[in-house]
XYZ file of C-alpha atoms in Angstrom:
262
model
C 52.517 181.940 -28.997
C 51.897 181.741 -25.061
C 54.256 178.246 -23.824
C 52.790 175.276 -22.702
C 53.115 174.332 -19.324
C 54.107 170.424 -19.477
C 52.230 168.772 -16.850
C 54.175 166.674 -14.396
C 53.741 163.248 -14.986
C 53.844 160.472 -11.768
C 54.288 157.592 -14.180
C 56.777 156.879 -16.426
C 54.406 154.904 -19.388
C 52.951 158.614 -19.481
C 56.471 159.796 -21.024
C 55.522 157.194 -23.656
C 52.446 157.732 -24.634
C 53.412 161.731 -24.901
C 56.077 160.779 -27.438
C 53.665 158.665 -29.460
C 51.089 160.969 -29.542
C 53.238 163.944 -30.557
C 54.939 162.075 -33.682
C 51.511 160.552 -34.835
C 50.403 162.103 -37.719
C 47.894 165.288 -36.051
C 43.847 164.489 -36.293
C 41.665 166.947 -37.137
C 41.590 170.361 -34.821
C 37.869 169.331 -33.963
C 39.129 166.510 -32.288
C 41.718 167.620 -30.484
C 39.624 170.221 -28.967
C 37.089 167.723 -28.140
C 40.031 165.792 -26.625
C 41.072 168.962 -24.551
C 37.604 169.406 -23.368
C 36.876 165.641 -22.374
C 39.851 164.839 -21.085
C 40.276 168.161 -18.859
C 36.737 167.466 -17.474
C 37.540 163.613 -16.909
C 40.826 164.903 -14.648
C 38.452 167.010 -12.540
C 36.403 163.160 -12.039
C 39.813 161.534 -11.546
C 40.635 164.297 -8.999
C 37.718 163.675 -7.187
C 38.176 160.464 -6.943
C 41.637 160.658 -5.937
C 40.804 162.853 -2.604
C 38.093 161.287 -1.825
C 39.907 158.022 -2.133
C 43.101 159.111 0.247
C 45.216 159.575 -3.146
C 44.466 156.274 -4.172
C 47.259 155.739 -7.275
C 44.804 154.214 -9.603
C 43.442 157.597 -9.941
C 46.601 159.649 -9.644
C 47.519 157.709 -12.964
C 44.543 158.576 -14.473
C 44.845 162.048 -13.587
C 48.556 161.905 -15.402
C 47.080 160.367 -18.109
C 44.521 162.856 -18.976
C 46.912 165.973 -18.475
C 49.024 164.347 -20.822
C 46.081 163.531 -23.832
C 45.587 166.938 -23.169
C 49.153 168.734 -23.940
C 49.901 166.501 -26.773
C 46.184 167.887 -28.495
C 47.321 171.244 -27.263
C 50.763 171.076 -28.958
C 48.715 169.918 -32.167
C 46.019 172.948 -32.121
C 49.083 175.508 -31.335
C 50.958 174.401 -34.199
C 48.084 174.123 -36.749
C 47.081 177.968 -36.028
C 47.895 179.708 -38.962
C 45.510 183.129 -38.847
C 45.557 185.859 -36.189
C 42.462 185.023 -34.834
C 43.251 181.217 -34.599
C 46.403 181.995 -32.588
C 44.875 184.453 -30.065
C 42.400 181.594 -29.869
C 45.125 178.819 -29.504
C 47.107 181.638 -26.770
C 43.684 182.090 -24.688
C 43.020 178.021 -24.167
C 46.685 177.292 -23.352
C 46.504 180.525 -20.487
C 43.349 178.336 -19.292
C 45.089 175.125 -19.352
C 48.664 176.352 -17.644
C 46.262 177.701 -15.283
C 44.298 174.560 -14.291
C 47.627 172.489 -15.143
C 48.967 175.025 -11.987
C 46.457 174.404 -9.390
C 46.193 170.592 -10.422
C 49.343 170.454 -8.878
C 49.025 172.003 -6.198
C 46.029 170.717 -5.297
C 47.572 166.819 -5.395
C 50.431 168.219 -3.613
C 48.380 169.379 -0.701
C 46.173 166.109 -0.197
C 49.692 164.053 -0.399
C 51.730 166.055 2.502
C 48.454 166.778 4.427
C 45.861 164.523 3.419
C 42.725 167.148 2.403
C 42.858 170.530 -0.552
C 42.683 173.488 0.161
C 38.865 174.212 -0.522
C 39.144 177.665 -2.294
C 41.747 176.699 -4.653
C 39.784 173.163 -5.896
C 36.723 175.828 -6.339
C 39.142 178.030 -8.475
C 40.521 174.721 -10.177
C 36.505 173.937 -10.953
C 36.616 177.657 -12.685
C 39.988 176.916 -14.590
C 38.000 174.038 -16.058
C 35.140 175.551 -17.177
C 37.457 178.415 -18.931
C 39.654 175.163 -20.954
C 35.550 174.101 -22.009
C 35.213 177.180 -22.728
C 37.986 178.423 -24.537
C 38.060 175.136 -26.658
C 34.300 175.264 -27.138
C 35.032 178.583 -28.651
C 37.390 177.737 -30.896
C 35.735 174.781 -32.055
C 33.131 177.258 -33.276
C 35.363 179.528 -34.797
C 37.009 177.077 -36.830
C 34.160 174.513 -37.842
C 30.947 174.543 -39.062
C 29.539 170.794 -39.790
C 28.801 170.631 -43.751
C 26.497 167.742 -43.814
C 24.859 165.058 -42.228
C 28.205 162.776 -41.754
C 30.009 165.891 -39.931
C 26.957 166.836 -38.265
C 26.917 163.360 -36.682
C 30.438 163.614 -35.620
C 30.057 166.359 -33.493
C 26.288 165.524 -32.125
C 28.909 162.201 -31.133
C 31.781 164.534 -29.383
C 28.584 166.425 -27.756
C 27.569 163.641 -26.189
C 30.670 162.655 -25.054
C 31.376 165.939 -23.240
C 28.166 166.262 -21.486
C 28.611 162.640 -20.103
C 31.908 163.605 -19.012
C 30.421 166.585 -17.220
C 27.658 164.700 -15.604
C 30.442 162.363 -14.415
C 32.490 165.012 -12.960
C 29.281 166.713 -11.157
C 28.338 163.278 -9.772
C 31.831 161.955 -8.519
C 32.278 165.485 -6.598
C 29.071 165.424 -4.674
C 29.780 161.122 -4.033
C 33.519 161.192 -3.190
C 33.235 164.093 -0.246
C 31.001 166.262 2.383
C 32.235 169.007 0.302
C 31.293 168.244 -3.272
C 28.479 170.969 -3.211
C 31.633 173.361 -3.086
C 33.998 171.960 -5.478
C 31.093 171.209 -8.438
C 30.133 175.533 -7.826
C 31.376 176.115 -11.197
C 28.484 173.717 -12.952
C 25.856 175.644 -14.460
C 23.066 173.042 -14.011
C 21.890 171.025 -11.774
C 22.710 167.040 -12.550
C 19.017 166.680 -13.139
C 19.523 169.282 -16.349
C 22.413 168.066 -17.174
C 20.965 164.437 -17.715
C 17.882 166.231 -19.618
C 20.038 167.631 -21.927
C 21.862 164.109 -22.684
C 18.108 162.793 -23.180
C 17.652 165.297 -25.731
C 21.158 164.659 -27.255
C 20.774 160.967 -27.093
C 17.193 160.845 -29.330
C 18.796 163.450 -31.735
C 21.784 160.337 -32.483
C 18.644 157.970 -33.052
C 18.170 159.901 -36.093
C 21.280 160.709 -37.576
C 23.196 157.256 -37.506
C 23.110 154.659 -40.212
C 21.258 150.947 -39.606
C 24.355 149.607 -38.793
C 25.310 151.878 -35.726
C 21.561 151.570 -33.996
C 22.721 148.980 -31.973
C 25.330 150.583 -30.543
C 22.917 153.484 -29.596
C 20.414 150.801 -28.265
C 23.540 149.275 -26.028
C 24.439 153.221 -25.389
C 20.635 154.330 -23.843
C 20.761 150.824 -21.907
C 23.580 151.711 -19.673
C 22.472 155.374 -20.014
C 19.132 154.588 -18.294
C 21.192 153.348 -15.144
C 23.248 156.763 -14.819
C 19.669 157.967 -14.945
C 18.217 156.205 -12.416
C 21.682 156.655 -9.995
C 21.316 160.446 -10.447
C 17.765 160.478 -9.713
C 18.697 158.748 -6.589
C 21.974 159.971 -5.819
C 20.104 160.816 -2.189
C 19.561 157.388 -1.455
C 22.209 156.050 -3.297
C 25.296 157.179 -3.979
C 27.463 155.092 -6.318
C 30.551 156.898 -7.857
C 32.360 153.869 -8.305
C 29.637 152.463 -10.569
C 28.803 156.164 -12.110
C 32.549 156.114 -13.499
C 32.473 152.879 -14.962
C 29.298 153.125 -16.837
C 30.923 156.386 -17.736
C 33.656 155.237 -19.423
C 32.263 152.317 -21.292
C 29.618 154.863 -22.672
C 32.423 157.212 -23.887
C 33.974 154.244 -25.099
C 31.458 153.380 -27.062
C 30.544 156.940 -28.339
C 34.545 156.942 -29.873
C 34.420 154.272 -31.423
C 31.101 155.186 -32.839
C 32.512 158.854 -33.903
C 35.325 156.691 -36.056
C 32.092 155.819 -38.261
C 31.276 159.219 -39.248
C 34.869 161.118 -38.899
């Protein structure tokens, strides 16, 4: 089984939360590959942040924090596969993640001794995320099929979780710097398709969620319909700091919702 490269962590309440994680009792593999796919994605936002910020350290934390959530699910997948397949699954996302994990580094090293990234290695940092997606996307696949409504609603849940997360990270790259058009190259849509698709995603969780949850939806598509409007505007207007906030309180929401249905 290919190591894991540990990431290196600026704070030392990340060591903690590592150690807590790892001798926790392990979730289901679903959600640690939704946790490897969110919180990979949310480093890229933190990342952007941080340069665009001068290295601000609210952001390097948060960077630390996510590379950590994402080792400790790692750990957990590697050591539940069991099957051939599920370990040449398991040895193709942690070769994605060492790889991001890699220019992560080096990418925070460069805007801390000379204050800017070198552009073509965020751009291949942008493709080492969308291979970790990928990769854990794939295996998610492989390995689960939703059985019924309750699972079903789970993972429409994690779906929309990841696809805010991407908007986020599209967004905060073309806000936080004159060069966001290059780092967000790996994106496949356009933010405008991206917030289509959480639309459709949205309407599909009016549907499948008890009585008891539709207010949290309702609260959900009310701070929705301000990303909306700020990426429909995001010419006029750009508000990153605002995007990221409403971000997180909708992810937020959308895990504590998942609990419901897990």
């Amino acid at each position: 089984m290919k190591t894991i490269i540990k990431p290196l962590a600026h704070a030392a309440l990340i060591l903690g939360s590592l150690y807590s994680a790892l001798v926790q009792a392990a979730p289901p593999a679903p959600e640690d590959l939704h946790t490897i796919r969110l919180k990979t994605t949310d480093a890229m936002t933190s990342f952007y942040m941080y340069n665009g910020l001068e290295a601000d350290i609210k952001y390097a934390n948060r960077i630390d924090l996510n590379l950590e959530n994402v080792y400790a699910a790692l750990v957990r997948v590697q050591n539940s596969a069991e099957s051939e397949e599920e370990q040449a699954l398991a040895t193709t996302l942690t070769e994605a993640w060492n790889e991001f994990n890699r220019l992560m580094t080096d990418n925070r090293r460069d805007i801390v001794s000379r204050g800017y990234p070198d552009i073509r290695l965020v751009d291949e940092m942008g493709d080492a995320c969308l291979k970790v997606d990928e990769a854990a996307a794939e295996y998610l696949s492989s390995n689960t099929t939703p059985s019924d409504k309750k699972e079903q609603t789970a993972q429409l849940i994690r779906d929309l979780s990841f696809q805010m997360a991407n908007i986020t990270a599209q967004y905060t790259a073309r806000g936080t710097s004159n060069l966001g058009q290059v780092f967000v190259g790996y994106h496949k849509n356009t933010p405008s398709e991206m917030a289509d698709r959480f639309d459709t995603l949205l309407s599909n969780l009016d549907n499948q969620v008890s009585e008891r949850d539709q207010r949290t939806v309702r609260s959900i598509r009310s701070k929705w319909g301000f990303l909306r409007r700020s990426i429909e505007n995001y010419n006029e207007n750009s508000v990153p700091f605002l995007v990221l906030n409403y971000n997180d309180s909708i992810i937020s929401s959308l895990t504590g919702l998942g609990e419901h249905y897990e």
